[in-house]
Coordinates of C-alpha atoms in Angstrom, one line a residue:
M1 CA 38.6 54.6 106.7
S2 CA 35.6 56.8 107.1
G3 CA 33.4 55.7 104.1
G4 CA 30.0 54.4 105.0
A5 CA 29.2 56.9 107.7
A6 CA 26.6 58.5 105.6
N7 CA 24.5 55.4 105.2
G8 CA 24.2 54.3 108.8
G9 CA 27.4 52.5 109.3
V10 CA 26.9 50.2 106.2
L11 CA 29.8 49.8 103.9
R12 CA 28.8 49.4 100.3
V13 CA 31.3 47.4 98.3
G14 CA 30.8 46.8 94.6
N15 CA 32.6 44.6 92.1
C16 CA 33.5 45.6 88.6
S17 CA 35.6 42.6 87.4
G18 CA 35.6 38.8 87.8
F19 CA 38.6 38.1 85.6
Y20 CA 41.2 39.7 83.4
G21 CA 39.1 40.5 80.4
D22 CA 35.7 41.2 82.0
R23 CA 33.4 43.9 80.8
F24 CA 35.5 47.0 80.2
S25 CA 32.7 49.5 80.9
A26 CA 31.8 47.9 84.2
V27 CA 33.9 50.4 86.2
R28 CA 32.0 53.4 84.9
E29 CA 28.7 51.6 85.2
M30 CA 29.3 50.8 88.8
L31 CA 30.5 54.3 89.6
T32 CA 27.5 56.0 88.0
G33 CA 24.8 53.4 88.7
G34 CA 24.3 54.0 92.4
P35 CA 26.1 54.8 95.7
L36 CA 29.3 53.0 96.6
D37 CA 32.0 53.3 99.2
V38 CA 34.5 50.9 97.7
L39 CA 34.8 49.5 94.2
T40 CA 36.7 46.2 93.9
G41 CA 38.0 44.3 90.9
D42 CA 39.3 40.8 90.7
Y43 CA 41.7 40.3 87.8
L44 CA 43.7 37.3 88.9
A45 CA 42.9 33.6 88.2
E46 CA 45.4 30.8 88.4
L47 CA 45.6 30.9 84.6
T48 CA 46.2 34.7 84.7
M49 CA 49.4 34.4 86.7
L50 CA 50.8 32.2 83.9
V51 CA 49.7 34.7 81.3
L52 CA 51.4 37.6 83.2
G53 CA 54.5 35.5 83.7
R54 CA 54.8 34.8 80.0
D55 CA 54.3 38.6 79.4
R56 CA 57.3 39.3 81.6
L57 CA 59.4 36.9 79.7
K58 CA 58.8 39.1 76.6
D59 CA 59.1 42.4 78.4
P60 CA 60.3 42.8 82.1
S61 CA 58.3 46.0 82.4
L62 CA 55.0 44.0 82.1
G63 CA 53.3 41.9 84.7
Y64 CA 50.2 43.7 85.7
A65 CA 46.7 43.9 84.2
K66 CA 47.0 46.6 81.6
T67 CA 43.2 46.8 81.2
F68 CA 42.8 48.1 84.7
L69 CA 45.1 51.1 83.9
R70 CA 43.1 51.9 80.8
Q71 CA 39.9 51.7 82.9
M72 CA 41.3 54.1 85.4
E73 CA 42.3 56.5 82.7
D74 CA 38.6 56.7 81.9
T75 CA 37.2 56.8 85.5
L76 CA 39.8 57.8 88.1
G77 CA 38.5 61.4 88.2
L78 CA 34.9 60.1 88.5
A79 CA 35.8 57.8 91.4
H80 CA 37.6 60.6 93.2
A81 CA 34.7 63.0 92.7
R82 CA 32.2 60.5 94.1
G83 CA 34.4 59.6 97.0
V84 CA 34.7 55.9 96.0
R85 CA 37.9 54.1 96.9
V86 CA 39.2 51.5 94.4
V87 CA 40.8 48.2 95.5
A88 CA 42.0 45.7 92.9
N89 CA 44.4 42.9 92.6
A90 CA 45.3 44.1 89.1
G91 CA 49.0 44.5 90.2
G92 CA 49.6 40.8 89.4
L93 CA 53.3 40.2 89.4
D94 CA 54.2 43.9 89.7
P95 CA 51.9 45.8 92.0
A96 CA 54.6 48.5 92.6
G97 CA 54.9 49.0 88.8
L98 CA 51.1 49.5 88.6
A99 CA 51.0 51.8 91.5
G100 CA 53.7 54.0 89.9
A101 CA 51.8 54.0 86.6
L102 CA 48.6 55.1 88.4
R103 CA 50.5 58.0 90.1
D104 CA 51.8 59.1 86.7
L105 CA 48.2 58.8 85.3
A106 CA 46.8 60.8 88.2
G107 CA 49.4 63.5 87.6
R108 CA 48.6 63.7 83.9
L109 CA 44.8 63.9 84.6
G110 CA 45.2 66.3 87.5
V111 CA 43.3 64.0 89.9
P112 CA 44.7 64.3 93.5
V113 CA 44.4 60.6 94.5
R114 CA 46.6 58.8 97.0
V115 CA 47.8 55.5 95.7
A116 CA 49.1 52.6 97.8
H117 CA 50.0 49.0 97.1
V118 CA 50.4 45.6 98.8
E119 CA 53.4 43.4 98.1
G120 CA 55.3 40.5 99.6
D121 CA 53.4 37.7 97.9
R122 CA 56.2 36.8 95.5
L123 CA 58.2 33.7 96.6
P124 CA 61.6 32.5 95.5
L125 CA 61.2 30.7 92.2
P126 CA 61.6 26.9 92.4
A127 CA 63.6 25.3 89.6
G128 CA 61.7 25.6 86.3
A129 CA 59.0 27.8 87.7
L130 CA 57.6 30.8 85.9
T131 CA 55.8 32.4 88.9
A132 CA 55.5 31.6 92.6
N133 CA 53.1 33.6 94.8
A134 CA 51.5 33.2 98.2
Y135 CA 47.9 34.1 98.7
L136 CA 47.8 37.0 101.1
G137 CA 44.9 38.2 103.2
G138 CA 43.2 41.6 103.5
A139 CA 45.2 43.1 106.4
G140 CA 47.6 44.9 104.0
I141 CA 44.7 46.4 102.1
A142 CA 43.2 47.6 105.4
A143 CA 46.5 49.2 106.4
C144 CA 46.7 51.1 103.2
L145 CA 43.1 52.3 103.5
D146 CA 43.7 53.3 107.2
A147 CA 46.6 55.5 105.9
G148 CA 44.2 57.4 103.6
A149 CA 44.8 55.6 100.3
D150 CA 42.2 56.3 97.6
V151 CA 43.4 53.5 95.3
V152 CA 45.0 50.2 96.5
V153 CA 46.5 47.7 94.1
T154 CA 47.8 44.3 95.1
G155 CA 49.5 41.3 93.8
R156 CA 48.3 37.8 94.6
V157 CA 45.8 38.1 97.5
T158 CA 42.8 35.9 98.0
D159 CA 39.7 37.0 96.0
A160 CA 37.8 37.6 99.3
A161 CA 40.6 39.8 100.6
L162 CA 39.4 42.6 98.4
V163 CA 36.4 42.7 100.7
T164 CA 37.8 41.7 104.1
G165 CA 40.4 44.5 103.8
P166 CA 38.0 47.4 103.3
A167 CA 35.6 45.9 105.9
A168 CA 38.3 45.5 108.5
A169 CA 39.4 49.1 107.9
R170 CA 35.9 50.5 108.1
F171 CA 34.8 48.6 111.2
G172 CA 38.1 48.2 113.1
W173 CA 38.1 44.5 113.2
A174 CA 41.1 42.8 114.8
P175 CA 42.6 39.5 113.5
G176 CA 40.8 37.6 116.2
D177 CA 37.3 38.8 115.1
H178 CA 36.7 35.6 113.3
D179 CA 33.0 35.7 113.0
P180 CA 32.7 39.1 111.3
L181 CA 35.8 38.4 109.2
A182 CA 34.2 35.1 108.1
G183 CA 31.0 37.0 107.1
A184 CA 33.1 39.3 105.0
V185 CA 34.9 36.4 103.4
V186 CA 31.5 34.9 102.4
A187 CA 30.4 38.2 101.0
G188 CA 33.7 38.6 99.1
H189 CA 33.3 35.1 97.6
V190 CA 29.9 36.0 96.3
L191 CA 31.2 39.3 94.8
E192 CA 34.5 37.9 93.4
C193 CA 33.1 36.5 90.1
G194 CA 31.1 39.6 89.2
T195 CA 27.9 38.8 87.3
Q196 CA 27.9 35.1 88.4
A197 CA 26.2 36.5 91.5
T198 CA 23.4 38.3 89.5
G199 CA 22.3 35.4 87.2
G200 CA 25.2 35.0 84.9
N201 CA 26.1 31.4 84.1
H202 CA 23.1 30.3 86.2
P203 CA 21.5 26.9 85.7
F204 CA 18.1 28.4 85.8
F205 CA 19.1 31.3 83.5
R206 CA 15.7 31.3 81.8
R207 CA 14.2 32.9 84.9
Y208 CA 16.3 36.0 84.6
D209 CA 17.1 38.7 82.0
V210 CA 20.8 37.9 81.7
R211 CA 21.4 39.6 78.3
R212 CA 23.6 42.1 80.3
P213 CA 23.5 41.4 84.0
G214 CA 24.6 44.1 86.4
F215 CA 27.5 43.7 88.7
P216 CA 26.9 42.8 92.4
V217 CA 27.1 45.0 95.5
A218 CA 27.5 43.9 99.1
E219 CA 26.2 46.1 101.9
L220 CA 28.4 45.0 104.9
H221 CA 27.5 45.6 108.5
P222 CA 29.8 45.8 111.6
D223 CA 28.8 42.3 112.7
G224 CA 29.9 40.8 109.4
S225 CA 26.5 40.2 108.0
A226 CA 25.8 41.5 104.5
V227 CA 23.1 42.1 101.9
I228 CA 23.9 41.2 98.4
T229 CA 22.2 43.5 95.8
K230 CA 22.9 45.4 92.6
H231 CA 22.4 48.8 91.3
P232 CA 18.8 49.7 90.4
G233 CA 17.8 49.2 86.8
T234 CA 20.6 46.8 85.9
G235 CA 20.1 43.4 84.3
G236 CA 20.1 40.1 85.9
A237 CA 18.8 39.4 89.4
V238 CA 19.8 38.8 93.0
D239 CA 17.9 36.0 94.7
V240 CA 18.7 33.1 97.0
A241 CA 19.3 30.9 93.9
T242 CA 21.9 33.2 92.3
V243 CA 23.7 33.7 95.6
T244 CA 23.7 30.0 96.4
A245 CA 25.1 29.2 93.0
Q246 CA 28.1 31.5 93.6
L247 CA 28.6 30.4 97.2
L248 CA 29.1 26.8 95.9
Y249 CA 31.4 27.8 93.1
E250 CA 35.0 26.6 93.5
T251 CA 34.6 25.7 97.1
S252 CA 34.7 22.2 98.7
G253 CA 34.0 21.4 102.3
A254 CA 32.3 23.2 105.1
R255 CA 35.6 24.9 106.1
Y256 CA 36.5 27.6 103.6
A257 CA 40.1 28.4 104.5
G258 CA 42.0 31.7 103.9
P259 CA 44.8 33.7 105.4
D260 CA 42.5 35.9 107.4
V261 CA 40.0 33.4 108.7
T262 CA 38.4 30.0 108.0
A263 CA 34.8 30.6 107.2
R264 CA 32.3 27.9 108.1
L265 CA 30.1 27.5 105.0
D266 CA 27.8 25.2 106.9
T267 CA 26.7 28.1 109.1
V268 CA 25.7 30.5 106.2
R269 CA 22.1 31.6 106.3
L270 CA 20.5 33.2 103.2
T271 CA 17.3 35.1 103.4
Q272 CA 15.4 36.9 100.6
E273 CA 15.0 40.3 102.1
G274 CA 13.3 42.0 99.2
P275 CA 13.6 42.3 95.4
D276 CA 17.2 41.9 94.4
R277 CA 18.3 41.8 98.1
V278 CA 19.6 38.6 99.8
R279 CA 20.8 38.8 103.4
I280 CA 23.8 36.7 104.5
D281 CA 24.1 36.2 108.2
G282 CA 24.9 33.6 110.9
V283 CA 28.4 33.0 109.5
R284 CA 30.8 31.6 112.0
G285 CA 34.6 31.8 111.7
E286 CA 37.6 30.0 113.0
A287 CA 41.3 30.9 113.2
P288 CA 43.0 30.5 109.8
P289 CA 45.2 27.5 109.1
P290 CA 48.9 27.7 110.1
A291 CA 50.2 27.5 106.5
L292 CA 49.7 29.9 103.6
K293 CA 48.5 28.6 100.2
A294 CA 50.8 29.5 97.3
G295 CA 50.5 28.9 93.6
I296 CA 53.3 28.0 91.3
T297 CA 53.1 28.1 87.5
R298 CA 55.5 26.5 85.0
L299 CA 55.7 26.1 81.3
G300 CA 54.8 22.5 81.0
G301 CA 55.8 21.9 77.4
W302 CA 54.2 22.2 74.0
R303 CA 50.7 21.4 72.8
N304 CA 48.9 21.0 69.4
E305 CA 45.4 20.2 68.4
V306 CA 43.7 19.0 65.2
V307 CA 39.9 18.5 64.9
F308 CA 38.8 16.2 62.1
V309 CA 35.3 16.5 60.8
L310 CA 33.5 13.2 60.1
T311 CA 30.3 13.5 58.1
G312 CA 27.5 11.2 57.4
L313 CA 27.6 7.4 57.7
D314 CA 30.2 5.1 59.3
V315 CA 31.5 7.7 61.8
D316 CA 33.1 5.1 64.1
A317 CA 34.9 3.4 61.2
K318 CA 36.1 6.8 59.9
A319 CA 37.4 7.7 63.3
R320 CA 39.3 4.4 63.6
L321 CA 40.8 4.9 60.1
V322 CA 42.2 8.4 60.8
E323 CA 43.5 7.3 64.2
E324 CA 45.4 4.4 62.6
Q325 CA 46.7 6.6 59.8
V326 CA 48.0 9.4 62.1
E327 CA 49.6 6.8 64.5
D328 CA 51.3 5.2 61.4
G329 CA 52.5 8.7 60.4
F330 CA 54.1 9.1 63.9
A331 CA 55.8 5.7 63.6
R332 CA 57.2 6.5 60.1
A333 CA 58.5 9.9 61.3
G334 CA 60.0 8.3 64.3
T335 CA 58.5 11.0 66.5
R336 CA 55.5 10.3 68.6
P337 CA 54.5 13.0 71.0
A338 CA 54.7 12.0 74.7
D339 CA 51.0 12.5 75.3
V340 CA 48.5 11.7 72.5
R341 CA 44.7 11.9 73.2
W342 CA 41.8 11.2 70.9
E343 CA 38.2 12.2 71.6
L344 CA 35.2 11.6 69.4
A345 CA 32.3 13.9 70.0
R346 CA 29.2 12.5 68.3
T347 CA 27.6 15.8 67.4
D348 CA 26.0 14.2 64.3
R349 CA 22.4 13.3 63.8
A350 CA 20.8 10.7 61.6
D351 CA 19.1 12.0 58.4
A352 CA 20.3 15.5 59.2
A353 CA 18.9 18.5 57.4
T354 CA 22.2 20.4 57.3
E355 CA 25.8 19.2 56.7
E356 CA 26.9 20.6 60.1
T357 CA 24.4 18.6 62.0
A358 CA 25.4 15.5 60.0
S359 CA 29.0 15.8 61.3
A360 CA 30.9 14.5 64.3
L361 CA 34.2 15.9 65.6
L362 CA 37.3 13.8 66.2
R363 CA 39.7 15.8 68.3
L364 CA 43.4 15.0 68.5
V365 CA 45.4 16.7 71.3
V366 CA 49.2 16.1 71.6
R367 CA 51.6 17.4 74.2
D368 CA 55.4 17.0 74.5
P369 CA 58.4 18.8 76.0
D370 CA 59.8 19.2 72.5
P371 CA 58.1 21.7 70.2
E372 CA 59.2 19.8 67.2
A373 CA 57.3 16.7 68.4
V374 CA 54.0 18.6 68.4
G375 CA 54.7 20.8 65.4
R376 CA 56.1 19.4 62.2
A377 CA 55.4 15.8 63.2
V378 CA 51.7 16.4 63.9
T379 CA 51.3 18.7 60.9
G380 CA 52.8 16.2 58.6
A381 CA 50.8 13.2 59.9
A382 CA 47.5 15.1 59.6
V383 CA 48.0 17.1 56.4
E384 CA 49.4 14.2 54.4
L385 CA 46.0 12.4 54.8
A386 CA 44.1 15.1 52.9
L387 CA 43.6 13.0 49.7
G388 CA 44.0 9.5 51.1
S389 CA 41.8 9.0 54.1
Y390 CA 38.1 8.8 54.9
P391 CA 35.4 10.2 52.5
G392 CA 34.7 13.9 53.1
F393 CA 38.0 14.5 54.8
H394 CA 38.5 18.0 56.2
V395 CA 39.6 19.7 59.5
T396 CA 38.2 22.7 61.3
A397 CA 41.5 24.6 60.9
P398 CA 44.9 23.8 59.5
P399 CA 47.2 22.4 62.1
G400 CA 49.8 24.8 63.3
R401 CA 53.3 24.6 64.9
G402 CA 51.9 24.1 68.4
A403 CA 52.0 26.4 71.4
P404 CA 53.4 26.3 74.9
Y405 CA 51.1 25.3 77.7
G406 CA 51.3 25.9 81.4
V407 CA 51.0 23.9 84.6
F408 CA 49.6 25.2 87.9
E409 CA 50.6 23.7 91.3
A410 CA 49.2 24.5 94.7
V411 CA 51.6 24.3 97.6
Y412 CA 51.7 25.5 101.2
V413 CA 54.4 27.6 102.8
E414 CA 55.2 28.8 106.3
P415 CA 53.9 32.3 106.9
G416 CA 57.4 33.3 108.2
T417 CA 58.7 32.9 104.7
V418 CA 56.4 35.6 103.4
T419 CA 56.8 39.3 104.1
H420 CA 53.3 40.8 103.7
T421 CA 54.0 44.5 103.2
A422 CA 51.7 47.5 102.9
V423 CA 53.4 50.3 100.9
L424 CA 51.5 53.4 102.0
P425 CA 50.7 56.5 99.9
D426 CA 53.6 58.4 101.5
G427 CA 56.0 55.6 100.6
R428 CA 56.4 54.1 104.1
R429 CA 56.7 50.3 104.1
V430 CA 54.7 48.7 106.9
P431 CA 55.1 45.0 107.6
V432 CA 51.8 43.2 108.1
P433 CA 51.9 40.5 110.7
H434 CA 50.2 37.2 110.1
P435 CA 47.4 36.2 112.5
A436 CA 49.0 34.9 115.7
A437 CA 46.2 32.4 116.3
T438 CA 45.9 29.5 113.8
R439 CA 44.0 26.3 113.7
P440 CA 44.8 23.2 111.6
L441 CA 42.2 22.3 109.1
A442 CA 40.1 19.2 109.8
P443 CA 37.2 17.7 107.9
V444 CA 33.7 18.5 109.3
P445 CA 31.8 15.3 110.0
E446 CA 28.8 14.8 107.8
P447 CA 25.8 16.3 109.6
P448 CA 22.5 14.4 110.1
L449 CA 20.5 14.1 107.0
P450 CA 16.8 15.0 106.8
P451 CA 14.4 12.1 106.7
P452 CA 14.1 10.5 103.2
L453 CA 10.9 11.0 101.2
P454 CA 8.4 8.2 101.6
P455 CA 8.3 5.7 98.8
G456 CA 6.2 6.6 95.8
P457 CA 6.0 6.5 92.0
T458 CA 9.1 7.8 90.1
R459 CA 9.8 8.9 86.6
R460 CA 13.0 8.8 84.6
A461 CA 14.0 12.4 84.1
P462 CA 17.0 14.8 84.1
L463 CA 18.4 15.7 87.5
G464 CA 18.3 19.4 86.4
L465 CA 14.5 19.4 86.7
V466 CA 14.8 19.4 90.5
A467 CA 18.3 20.6 91.2
G468 CA 20.7 23.4 90.3
A469 CA 24.5 22.9 89.9
R470 CA 27.6 25.0 89.4
S471 CA 31.1 23.7 88.8
G472 CA 34.6 25.0 88.4
D473 CA 38.3 24.2 88.9
K474 CA 40.8 24.3 91.7
G475 CA 44.1 23.4 90.1
G476 CA 43.8 19.9 88.8
D477 CA 40.6 19.2 90.8
A478 CA 37.0 19.9 89.8
N479 CA 34.3 21.1 92.1
V480 CA 30.5 20.5 91.6
G481 CA 28.0 22.1 93.9
V482 CA 24.4 20.8 93.7
W483 CA 21.5 22.3 95.5
A484 CA 17.7 21.8 95.9
E485 CA 15.3 24.7 96.1
T486 CA 12.6 23.0 98.3
D487 CA 12.8 21.0 101.5
E488 CA 11.2 18.0 99.8
A489 CA 13.7 18.0 96.9
W490 CA 16.5 18.4 99.5
R491 CA 15.3 15.3 101.4
W492 CA 15.5 13.3 98.1
L493 CA 18.8 14.8 96.9
A494 CA 20.6 14.3 100.2
H495 CA 19.9 10.6 100.2
T496 CA 20.2 10.0 96.5
L497 CA 23.2 11.9 95.2
T498 CA 26.1 10.0 97.0
A499 CA 29.7 10.1 95.8
D500 CA 29.1 6.7 94.2
R501 CA 26.0 7.9 92.4
L502 CA 27.9 10.9 91.1
R503 CA 30.5 8.5 89.7
D504 CA 27.8 6.5 88.0
L505 CA 26.2 9.6 86.4
L506 CA 29.6 11.1 85.4
P507 CA 31.6 8.1 84.1
E508 CA 34.8 10.2 83.6
T509 CA 35.0 10.5 87.4
R510 CA 34.8 6.7 88.2
P511 CA 38.6 6.1 88.6
L512 CA 39.1 9.3 90.7
P513 CA 38.7 10.1 94.4
V514 CA 35.3 11.9 94.9
A515 CA 34.6 13.6 98.2
R516 CA 31.0 14.7 99.2
H517 CA 30.4 17.6 101.6
V518 CA 26.9 18.3 103.0
L519 CA 25.7 21.9 103.6
P520 CA 22.1 21.5 105.0
R521 CA 21.5 25.2 105.5
L522 CA 22.0 25.8 101.8
R523 CA 20.2 22.5 100.9
A524 CA 23.4 21.7 99.0
L525 CA 26.0 19.0 98.4
N526 CA 29.5 19.9 97.2
F527 CA 31.6 17.4 95.5
T528 CA 35.4 17.5 94.9
V529 CA 36.7 15.3 92.1
A530 CA 40.5 15.0 92.6
G531 CA 42.6 15.0 89.5
L532 CA 39.9 15.3 86.8
L533 CA 41.7 18.3 85.2
G534 CA 45.2 16.8 85.2
E535 CA 47.7 19.5 85.6
G536 CA 45.1 22.3 85.7
A537 CA 43.3 24.6 83.3
A538 CA 46.5 26.0 81.7
A539 CA 47.5 22.5 80.5
R540 CA 44.2 22.3 78.6
A541 CA 44.2 18.5 78.7
R542 CA 40.5 18.1 78.8
F543 CA 37.7 19.2 76.5
D544 CA 36.3 21.5 79.3
P545 CA 39.7 22.4 81.0
Q546 CA 38.1 24.4 83.8
A547 CA 35.2 22.1 84.5
K548 CA 32.8 25.0 83.9
A549 CA 30.1 22.8 82.3
L550 CA 30.6 19.7 84.5
G551 CA 27.6 20.7 86.6
E552 CA 25.4 21.1 83.5
W553 CA 26.4 17.6 82.3
L554 CA 25.4 16.3 85.7
R555 CA 22.0 18.1 85.5
A556 CA 21.4 16.5 82.0
R557 CA 21.9 13.0 83.3
H558 CA 18.7 10.9 83.9
L559 CA 17.7 9.1 87.0
D560 CA 14.5 7.9 88.8
I561 CA 13.0 11.0 90.4
P562 CA 9.9 11.0 92.6
E563 CA 6.9 12.2 90.7
V564 CA 5.9 14.4 93.6
L565 CA 9.0 16.5 92.9
L566 CA 8.2 16.8 89.1

């Protein structure tokens, strides 16, 4: 791969998608906004695999991200004219099908691009599974680029593989080059969620113009170091805080494992190099773990939801009444769903000036293997109350028949059961060997903490006045990364926010295992809350099924903060 020679050996990799459904115009914006060597797009989340699996049940010819094909119809000629290679995991469950569609598209448009794809991630389906895919690394992408591909599409690869593949191809890294590969993994993790690296979803969003943030770019160097930036004139910002937030997103301990390498997040060093330029260096890598992570999705059953609106006085009594009435309706029908959950959100205010702000929401969520149990039974139990329940009875929407929900499960498989294959532009199929050297994962001992702040006056205040946070999901577990922006705040945070204190601040986590990981170079703590999300985001068992706002809830909690920090 020869890209990057014109800019002093630097490989410029941009991102144009953080999920299936991201900004459609981002491909064109990234191609026209500034110089690039490679444009990547991440279209696959755990939930997306379930969506694509359900698509294939309806039509076996489906299974890839159709949006990507439409984006290429608009921009394939532009990418070719500018010499930008495109690497995306939009192939989903059918990368060969997407590659064929791209060749047909290129023929219709008269654009002479060479298309390749990576496959081999599909696993034999366990009983009852809808999809089963291993997470592959970037070596197959590198093989396709080395063979001259202009466009490479993949199935399930790690998000960071979209960057490690092009970097390994450009710089000739071998599987044992753990440190540079780890640097590329970190850069790839920063890029993978698009505008989350440029101020999107940021706890300190008021600092930035995030009305339309630009997508990020990584300038990668042969030693694996990188500078995160964005195209000139685009919205948002790139600073240490935006990069820190994305680094902590959906990670856990100091070892960030993948099929290419295990990156040591406790070695990452961030430096503000200039406006909208953050250097990442110092990253150390280790051999990848011996097993490959795989994701299995299933249809878990059927789900329904009703939200009752409770207005004015006696909200708690109204909630008790409707719960008793619905439960009585289940009993009389002889069909109670297997899982019944009630949640009262006190969104009401006393002496409210509008009806909406005088109202609370009582949410009923039911799940069952039988669609009848969540359909007619729930509809009847709720609708029959319309004229005989609490005063002001109404719901946000009429209850429907219910819908299927999915379940995600993470498992680990032997690499020998997976045939990682690069299908080159000329059709040759090249097996991609797994790294020969591996290293079992082990926890990193907690490093020494900085000295605590000296005693002094405190004030009761929200944690978010002195700390940032970002949270997300990994299957049924939630991750919350918390960081301080000054050394003084870090001295206080490191000693104050223990796993037990987190449980106190977030009572929903009290019965669950909570692990704390310390990352001193980032002045950060990363917490993993096991089982908070039940069977995962697709099951939608929780109000915030992907834990996206868990960090903001934590920042809103009050505790005694030293006045010197405030």
